[in-house]
Amino acid sequence: MTKPALDLVIAALETIREKSDRAPRASKAALARLQTVDSVAVSLPAAPEASEAGLKTSAPPNRLRSATAPQAERRLQPPSDKADLLERIRERVRACTKCAHFACSRTQTVFGVGNPDADLMFIGEAPGVDEDQQGEPFVGRAGQLLTRILKAMNFAREDVYIANILKCRPDTPPGSFGNRPPTSTEMQTCRPYLVEQIEIIQPSVLVALGAVAVEGLLGVPGTMRELRGRWHTYNGISLMITYHPAYLLRNQAPSEKRKVWEDMLQVLERLERPITERQRNYFL
């Protein structure tokens, strides 16, 4: 018989809790995704035996994997459902007043933009003045450069998902110009929204743009010299760290531009996208 996916998971978690010293955990976003699935065609005994290592059941192994594997869950969840879940978070962000100084100074929040079912997701640090006015991330000069990078990768902005650590532009003292980087406290306050976005989108590859984005995402500071150009992992997702486009606007050295492009070639390879000879020899 079929059993609602949410009930199946809850029953398994309750069994784990009874038999283990450590309580199991499930994110709100994961539970919300399960609620969008009416049922999963997997038969299990009425009182399944479970352990922290996995579910023990008499059901055929291949059928069990089809219900629990992350990729299977992704197939069961249509993009429209992801869009609905993201919209709920967007509404919470729009009304957020956790940082009172941002709530008073912002023009509007800047949530994220792109394909909810994207395989590739870019993460920046915080909205700037252009983003604050338009309500969309990466629309200023740095955003225009990011769009050119995407085009060279044979992506449109609509193919990927773009978001920031912060959903509000950091306030600046009266009379000052430009943008300021967010503080560690501000990033940690806003970070849960980004975590939920990533859990819903489930990209195959994340790209963190700049050291500030890395600190906001991973919670630890680091230098780009140490971090960029090699693969890292965030919650099981491949993570590439590279320079922020704004850095390339300040530093026009061909060697720095080439570093970013080499990082993007690695991203294309990880996504198993075809790479032409022209792309391999390309400079930003």
Coordinates of N, CA, C and O in Angstrom, one line a residue, residues 7-147:
D7 N 4.4 11.1 6.6 CA 4.1 10.1 7.7 C 5.2 9.0 7.8 O 5.6 8.6 8.9
L8 N 5.7 8.6 6.6 CA 6.7 7.6 6.6 C 8.0 8.1 7.2 O 8.6 7.4 8.0
V9 N 8.4 9.3 6.9 CA 9.6 9.8 7.4 C 9.5 10.1 9.0 O 10.4 9.8 9.7
I10 N 8.3 10.6 9.4 CA 8.1 10.9 10.8 C 8.2 9.6 11.6 O 8.8 9.6 12.7
A11 N 7.6 8.6 11.1 CA 7.6 7.3 11.8 C 9.0 6.8 11.9 O 9.4 6.2 13.0
A12 N 9.8 6.9 10.9 CA 11.2 6.4 10.9 C 12.0 7.3 12.0 O 12.8 6.7 12.7
L13 N 11.7 8.6 12.0 CA 12.5 9.4 12.9 C 12.1 9.1 14.3 O 12.9 9.2 15.3
E14 N 10.8 8.8 14.6 CA 10.3 8.5 15.9 C 11.0 7.2 16.4 O 11.4 7.1 17.6
T15 N 11.1 6.2 15.5 CA 11.8 5.0 15.9 C 13.3 5.2 16.2 O 13.8 4.7 17.1
I16 N 13.9 6.1 15.4 CA 15.3 6.4 15.7 C 15.4 7.1 17.0 O 16.3 6.8 17.8
R17 N 14.5 8.0 17.4 CA 14.6 8.7 18.6 C 14.4 7.7 19.8 O 15.1 7.8 20.8
E18 N 13.6 6.7 19.6 CA 13.4 5.7 20.7 C 14.6 4.8 20.9 O 14.9 4.4 22.1
K19 N 15.3 4.6 19.9 CA 16.4 3.6 20.0 C 17.8 4.2 20.0 O 18.8 3.5 20.1
S20 N 17.9 5.6 20.0 CA 19.2 6.2 20.0 C 19.2 7.3 21.1 O 18.2 7.8 21.5
D21 N 20.5 7.5 21.5 CA 20.7 8.6 22.5 C 20.6 10.0 21.9 O 20.4 11.0 22.6
R22 N 20.8 10.1 20.6 CA 20.7 11.4 20.0 C 19.4 11.6 19.2 O 19.0 10.7 18.5
A23 N 18.8 12.7 19.3 CA 17.6 13.0 18.7 C 17.8 13.3 17.2 O 18.7 14.0 16.9
P24 N 17.0 12.7 16.3 CA 17.1 13.0 14.9 C 16.6 14.4 14.6 O 15.8 15.0 15.4
R25 N 17.1 15.0 13.5 CA 16.7 16.4 13.2 C 16.3 16.4 11.7 O 16.8 15.7 10.9
A26 N 15.3 17.2 11.4 CA 14.9 17.4 10.0 C 14.6 18.9 9.9 O 13.9 19.5 10.7
S27 N 15.0 19.5 8.8 CA 14.8 21.0 8.6 C 13.3 21.2 8.2 O 12.6 20.4 7.7
K28 N 12.9 22.5 8.5 CA 11.6 22.9 8.1 C 11.4 22.8 6.6 O 10.3 22.5 6.1
A29 N 12.4 23.2 5.9 CA 12.3 23.2 4.4 C 12.1 21.8 3.9 O 11.3 21.6 3.0
A30 N 12.8 20.8 4.5 CA 12.7 19.4 4.0 C 11.3 18.9 4.3 O 10.7 18.2 3.5
L31 N 10.7 19.2 5.5 CA 9.4 18.8 5.8 C 8.4 19.5 4.9 O 7.4 18.8 4.5
A32 N 8.6 20.7 4.6 CA 7.7 21.4 3.7 C 7.7 20.8 2.3 O 6.6 20.7 1.7
R33 N 8.9 20.4 1.9 CA 8.9 19.7 0.5 C 8.2 18.4 0.6 O 7.5 18.0 -0.4
L34 N 8.3 17.6 1.7 CA 7.6 16.4 1.7 C 6.1 16.6 1.7 O 5.4 15.7 1.2
Q35 N 5.6 17.7 2.3 CA 4.2 17.9 2.4 C 3.6 18.2 1.0 O 2.4 18.1 0.8
T36 N 4.5 18.6 0.0 CA 4.0 18.8 -1.3 C 3.9 17.5 -2.1 O 3.3 17.6 -3.2
V37 N 4.4 16.4 -1.6 CA 4.3 15.2 -2.3 C 3.1 14.4 -1.7 O 3.1 14.1 -0.5
D38 N 2.1 14.0 -2.5 CA 0.9 13.4 -1.9 C 1.2 12.0 -1.3 O 0.8 11.7 -0.3
S39 N 2.0 11.2 -2.0 CA 2.4 9.9 -1.5 C 3.6 9.4 -2.3 O 3.9 9.8 -3.4
V40 N 4.2 8.4 -1.7 CA 5.4 7.7 -2.3 C 5.1 6.2 -2.3 O 4.7 5.6 -1.3
A41 N 5.2 5.7 -3.5 CA 4.8 4.3 -3.7 C 5.9 3.4 -3.1 O 6.7 2.8 -3.9
V42 N 6.0 3.2 -1.8 CA 6.9 2.3 -1.2 C 6.2 1.6 -0.1 O 5.5 2.2 0.8
S43 N 6.3 0.3 0.0 CA 5.6 -0.5 1.0 C 6.6 -0.8 2.1 O 7.7 -1.3 1.9
L44 N 6.2 -0.5 3.4 CA 7.1 -0.8 4.5 C 6.2 -1.5 5.6 O 5.0 -1.4 5.6
P45 N 6.9 -2.3 6.5 CA 6.1 -2.9 7.5 C 5.5 -1.9 8.4 O 5.9 -0.8 8.5
A46 N 4.5 -2.3 9.2 CA 3.7 -1.4 10.1 C 4.7 -0.8 11.1 O 4.5 0.4 11.5
A47 N 5.6 -1.6 11.6 CA 6.6 -1.1 12.6 C 8.0 -1.3 12.1 O 8.7 -2.2 12.5
P48 N 8.4 -0.4 11.2 CA 9.8 -0.6 10.6 C 10.9 -0.4 11.6 O 10.8 0.4 12.5
E49 N 11.9 -1.3 11.5 CA 13.1 -1.2 12.3 C 14.0 -0.1 11.6 O 14.3 -0.2 10.5
A50 N 14.5 0.8 12.4 CA 15.3 1.9 11.9 C 16.5 2.1 12.8 O 16.5 1.7 13.9
S51 N 17.6 2.6 12.2 CA 18.8 3.0 12.9 C 19.3 4.2 12.3 O 18.9 4.7 11.3
E52 N 20.3 4.8 13.0 CA 20.9 6.1 12.4 C 21.6 5.8 11.1 O 21.8 6.7 10.4
A53 N 22.0 4.6 10.9 CA 22.7 4.3 9.6 C 21.7 4.2 8.4 O 22.1 4.3 7.3
G54 N 20.4 4.0 8.7 CA 19.4 4.0 7.6 C 18.2 3.1 8.0 O 18.2 2.6 9.1
L55 N 17.3 3.0 7.1 CA 16.1 2.2 7.4 C 16.3 0.7 7.1 O 16.9 0.4 6.1
K56 N 15.9 -0.2 8.0 CA 16.0 -1.6 7.8 C 14.6 -2.1 7.5 O 13.6 -1.9 8.3
T57 N 14.4 -2.7 6.3 CA 13.0 -3.0 5.9 C 13.1 -4.2 4.9 O 14.1 -4.5 4.3
S58 N 12.0 -4.9 4.8 CA 11.9 -6.0 3.9 C 11.6 -5.5 2.5 O 11.6 -6.3 1.5
A59 N 11.4 -4.3 2.3 CA 11.1 -3.7 1.0 C 12.3 -3.9 0.1 O 13.4 -3.9 0.5
P60 N 12.1 -4.1 -1.2 CA 13.3 -4.2 -2.1 C 14.2 -3.0 -2.0 O 13.7 -1.9 -2.0
P61 N 15.5 -3.2 -2.0 CA 16.5 -2.1 -1.8 C 16.3 -1.0 -2.9 O 16.4 0.1 -2.6
N62 N 16.1 -1.4 -4.1 CA 16.0 -0.4 -5.1 C 14.7 0.5 -4.9 O 14.8 1.7 -5.2
R63 N 13.6 -0.1 -4.4 CA 12.5 0.8 -4.2 C 12.7 1.7 -3.0 O 12.2 2.8 -2.9
L64 N 13.4 1.2 -2.0 CA 13.7 2.0 -0.8 C 14.5 3.2 -1.2 O 14.3 4.4 -0.8
R65 N 15.6 3.0 -2.0 CA 16.4 4.1 -2.5 C 15.6 5.1 -3.3 O 15.9 6.3 -3.2
S66 N 14.6 4.6 -4.1 CA 13.9 5.6 -4.9 C 13.1 6.6 -4.0 O 12.8 7.6 -4.5
A67 N 12.8 6.2 -2.7 CA 12.0 7.1 -1.9 C 12.9 8.0 -1.1 O 12.5 9.0 -0.6
T68 N 14.2 7.6 -0.8 CA 15.0 8.3 0.1 C 16.2 9.0 -0.5 O 16.7 9.9 0.1
A69 N 16.6 8.7 -1.7 CA 17.7 9.4 -2.4 C 17.4 10.8 -2.7 O 16.3 11.1 -3.1
P70 N 18.3 11.7 -2.4 CA 18.1 13.2 -2.7 C 17.6 13.4 -4.1 O 16.8 14.3 -4.4
Q71 N 18.3 12.8 -5.1 CA 17.9 13.0 -6.5 C 16.5 12.6 -6.8 O 15.8 13.2 -7.6
A72 N 16.0 11.5 -6.2 CA 14.7 11.1 -6.4 C 13.7 12.1 -5.8 O 12.7 12.4 -6.4
E73 N 14.0 12.6 -4.6 CA 13.2 13.6 -4.0 C 13.1 14.8 -4.9 O 12.0 15.5 -5.0
R74 N 14.2 15.2 -5.6 CA 14.2 16.3 -6.5 C 13.3 16.1 -7.6 O 12.6 17.0 -8.1
R75 N 13.3 14.8 -8.2 CA 12.4 14.6 -9.3 C 10.9 14.6 -8.9 O 10.1 15.0 -9.6
L76 N 10.6 14.2 -7.6 CA 9.3 14.2 -7.2 C 8.7 15.6 -6.9 O 7.5 15.8 -6.9
Q77 N 9.6 16.6 -6.8 CA 9.2 17.9 -6.5 C 9.3 18.8 -7.7 O 10.3 19.2 -8.2
P78 N 8.1 19.1 -8.4 CA 8.2 20.0 -9.6 C 8.7 21.4 -9.3 O 8.6 21.9 -8.2
P79 N 9.3 22.0 -10.3 CA 9.8 23.4 -10.1 C 8.8 24.3 -9.5 O 9.1 25.2 -8.8
S80 N 7.5 24.2 -9.9 CA 6.4 25.1 -9.4 C 6.3 25.0 -7.9 O 6.0 26.0 -7.3
D81 N 6.5 23.8 -7.3 CA 6.4 23.7 -5.9 C 7.6 24.4 -5.2 O 7.4 25.0 -4.2
K82 N 8.8 24.3 -5.8 CA 9.9 25.1 -5.3 C 9.6 26.6 -5.3 O 10.0 27.3 -4.4
A83 N 9.1 27.0 -6.4 CA 8.7 28.5 -6.5 C 7.8 28.9 -5.4 O 7.9 30.0 -4.9
D84 N 6.8 28.0 -5.1 CA 5.8 28.4 -4.1 C 6.5 28.4 -2.7 O 6.3 29.3 -1.9
L85 N 7.4 27.5 -2.5 CA 8.2 27.5 -1.2 C 9.1 28.7 -1.1 O 9.2 29.3 0.0
L86 N 9.7 29.1 -2.2 CA 10.6 30.2 -2.1 C 9.8 31.5 -1.9 O 10.2 32.4 -1.2
E87 N 8.6 31.5 -2.5 CA 7.8 32.7 -2.3 C 7.3 32.9 -0.9 O 7.2 34.1 -0.4
R88 N 7.1 31.8 -0.2 CA 6.8 31.9 1.3 C 7.9 32.6 2.0 O 7.7 33.4 2.9
I89 N 9.1 32.2 1.7 CA 10.3 32.7 2.4 C 10.5 34.2 2.0 O 10.8 35.0 2.8
R90 N 10.2 34.5 0.7 CA 10.3 35.9 0.3 C 9.4 36.8 1.1 O 9.8 37.9 1.4
E91 N 8.2 36.3 1.3 CA 7.2 37.1 2.1 C 7.8 37.3 3.5 O 7.6 38.4 4.1
R92 N 8.4 36.3 4.1 CA 8.9 36.5 5.5 C 10.1 37.5 5.4 O 10.2 38.3 6.4
V93 N 10.9 37.4 4.4 CA 12.0 38.3 4.3 C 11.5 39.8 4.1 O 12.0 40.7 4.7
R94 N 10.5 39.9 3.3 CA 9.9 41.3 3.1 C 9.5 41.9 4.3 O 9.6 43.1 4.5
A95 N 9.0 41.1 5.3 CA 8.5 41.7 6.6 C 9.5 41.6 7.7 O 9.2 42.0 8.8
C96 N 10.7 41.2 7.4 CA 11.7 40.9 8.4 C 12.2 42.3 9.1 O 12.5 43.2 8.4
T97 N 12.3 42.3 10.4 CA 12.8 43.4 11.1 C 13.8 43.0 12.2 O 14.0 43.6 13.2
K98 N 14.5 41.8 11.9 CA 15.5 41.3 12.8 C 16.6 42.3 13.0 O 17.2 42.5 14.1
C99 N 17.0 43.0 11.9 CA 18.0 44.1 12.0 C 17.2 45.4 11.9 O 16.9 45.8 10.7
A100 N 16.9 46.0 13.0 CA 16.1 47.2 13.0 C 16.7 48.3 12.1 O 16.0 49.1 11.4
H101 N 18.0 48.4 12.1 CA 18.7 49.5 11.3 C 18.5 49.3 9.8 O 18.4 50.2 9.1
F102 N 18.4 48.0 9.4 CA 18.2 47.7 8.0 C 16.7 48.0 7.6 O 16.4 48.5 6.6
A103 N 15.8 47.6 8.5 CA 14.4 47.8 8.3 C 14.1 49.3 8.1 O 13.2 49.6 7.3
C104 N 14.8 50.1 8.8 CA 14.6 51.6 8.6 C 15.3 52.2 7.4 O 14.8 53.2 6.9
S105 N 16.4 51.6 7.0 CA 17.2 52.3 6.0 C 17.0 51.7 4.6 O 17.2 52.4 3.6
R106 N 16.5 50.5 4.5 CA 16.4 49.8 3.1 C 15.2 50.5 2.3 O 14.2 50.9 2.9
T107 N 15.4 50.4 1.0 CA 14.3 50.8 0.1 C 13.3 49.6 0.0 O 12.1 49.7 0.0
Q108 N 13.9 48.4 -0.1 CA 13.2 47.1 -0.2 C 14.2 46.0 0.0 O 15.4 46.2 0.0
T109 N 13.7 44.8 0.3 CA 14.5 43.7 0.5 C 14.9 43.1 -0.9 O 14.2 43.3 -1.9
V110 N 16.0 42.4 -0.9 CA 16.5 41.8 -2.2 C 16.6 40.3 -1.9 O 17.6 39.8 -1.3
F111 N 15.7 39.5 -2.4 CA 15.6 38.1 -2.0 C 16.5 37.2 -2.8 O 17.4 36.5 -2.3
G112 N 16.2 37.1 -4.1 CA 16.9 36.2 -5.0 C 16.2 36.2 -6.3 O 15.1 36.6 -6.4
V113 N 16.9 35.7 -7.3 CA 16.3 35.7 -8.7 C 16.8 34.5 -9.5 O 18.0 34.1 -9.3
G114 N 16.0 34.0 -10.4 CA 16.5 32.9 -11.2 C 15.6 31.7 -11.2 O 14.4 31.7 -10.8
N115 N 16.1 30.6 -11.7 CA 15.4 29.3 -11.8 C 15.4 28.5 -10.5 O 16.4 28.2 -10.0
P116 N 14.2 28.3 -9.9 CA 14.1 27.6 -8.7 C 14.7 26.1 -8.8 O 15.0 25.5 -7.8
D117 N 14.8 25.6 -10.0 CA 15.2 24.2 -10.2 C 16.7 24.2 -10.8 O 17.1 23.3 -11.4
A118 N 17.4 25.3 -10.6 CA 18.7 25.5 -11.2 C 19.7 24.5 -10.6 O 19.7 24.1 -9.4
D119 N 20.6 24.0 -11.5 CA 21.7 23.2 -11.0 C 22.9 24.0 -10.5 O 23.8 23.5 -9.8
L120 N 22.9 25.3 -10.9 CA 24.0 26.2 -10.5 C 23.5 27.4 -9.8 O 22.5 28.1 -10.2
M121 N 24.0 27.7 -8.6 CA 23.6 28.8 -7.8 C 24.8 29.7 -7.4 O 25.8 29.2 -6.9
F122 N 24.6 31.0 -7.6 CA 25.7 32.0 -7.2 C 25.3 32.7 -5.9 O 24.1 33.1 -5.8
I123 N 26.2 32.9 -5.0 CA 26.0 33.6 -3.8 C 26.9 34.8 -3.6 O 28.2 34.6 -3.6
G124 N 26.4 36.0 -3.4 CA 27.2 37.2 -3.2 C 27.1 37.6 -1.7 O 26.5 36.8 -0.9
E125 N 27.6 38.7 -1.4 CA 27.6 39.1 0.0 C 26.4 39.9 0.4 O 25.7 39.6 1.4
A126 N 26.0 41.0 -0.2 CA 24.9 41.9 0.2 C 24.5 42.8 -1.0 O 25.3 43.1 -1.9
P127 N 23.3 43.2 -1.0 CA 22.8 44.2 -2.0 C 23.6 45.5 -1.9 O 23.9 45.9 -0.9
G128 N 23.8 46.1 -3.1 CA 24.3 47.5 -3.1 C 23.2 48.5 -3.4 O 22.0 48.1 -3.3
V129 N 23.6 49.7 -3.7 CA 22.6 50.7 -3.9 C 21.6 50.4 -5.1 O 20.4 50.7 -5.0
D130 N 22.2 49.9 -6.2 CA 21.4 49.5 -7.4 C 20.4 48.4 -7.0 O 19.2 48.4 -7.4
E131 N 20.9 47.4 -6.3 CA 20.0 46.3 -6.0 C 18.9 46.7 -5.0 O 17.8 46.2 -5.1
D132 N 19.3 47.6 -4.1 CA 18.3 48.1 -3.1 C 17.2 48.9 -3.8 O 16.0 48.8 -3.4
Q133 N 17.5 49.6 -4.9 CA 16.5 50.3 -5.6 C 15.6 49.4 -6.5 O 14.4 49.6 -6.7
Q134 N 16.3 48.4 -7.1 CA 15.5 47.5 -8.1 C 15.0 46.2 -7.4 O 14.1 45.6 -8.0
G135 N 15.5 45.9 -6.3 CA 15.0 44.7 -5.6 C 15.4 43.4 -6.2 O 14.8 42.3 -6.0
E136 N 16.5 43.4 -6.9 CA 17.1 42.2 -7.6 C 18.6 42.2 -7.4 O 19.3 43.2 -7.5
P137 N 19.2 41.0 -7.0 CA 20.6 40.9 -6.8 C 21.4 41.1 -8.1 O 21.0 40.7 -9.2
F138 N 22.6 41.7 -8.0 CA 23.6 41.8 -9.1 C 23.0 42.4 -10.3 O 22.9 41.9 -11.4
V139 N 22.6 43.7 -10.1 CA 22.1 44.4 -11.3 C 23.0 45.7 -11.6 O 22.8 46.3 -12.6
G140 N 23.9 46.0 -10.7 CA 24.8 47.1 -10.9 C 26.0 46.7 -11.8 O 25.9 45.7 -12.6
R141 N 27.1 47.4 -11.8 CA 28.2 47.1 -12.6 C 28.8 45.7 -12.4 O 29.1 45.0 -13.3
A142 N 28.9 45.3 -11.1 CA 29.3 44.0 -10.8 C 28.4 42.9 -11.4 O 28.8 41.9 -11.9
G143 N 27.1 43.2 -11.3 CA 26.1 42.3 -11.8 C 26.1 42.2 -13.3 O 25.9 41.1 -13.9
Q144 N 26.4 43.3 -14.0 CA 26.6 43.2 -15.4 C 27.7 42.4 -15.8 O 27.7 41.6 -16.8
L145 N 28.8 42.4 -15.1 CA 30.0 41.6 -15.4 C 29.6 40.1 -15.1 O 30.0 39.2 -15.9
L146 N 28.9 39.8 -14.0 CA 28.4 38.5 -13.8 C 27.6 37.9 -14.9 O 27.7 36.8 -15.3
T147 N 26.7 38.8 -15.4 CA 25.9 38.4 -16.6 C 26.8 38.0 -17.8 O 26.5 37.0 -18.5

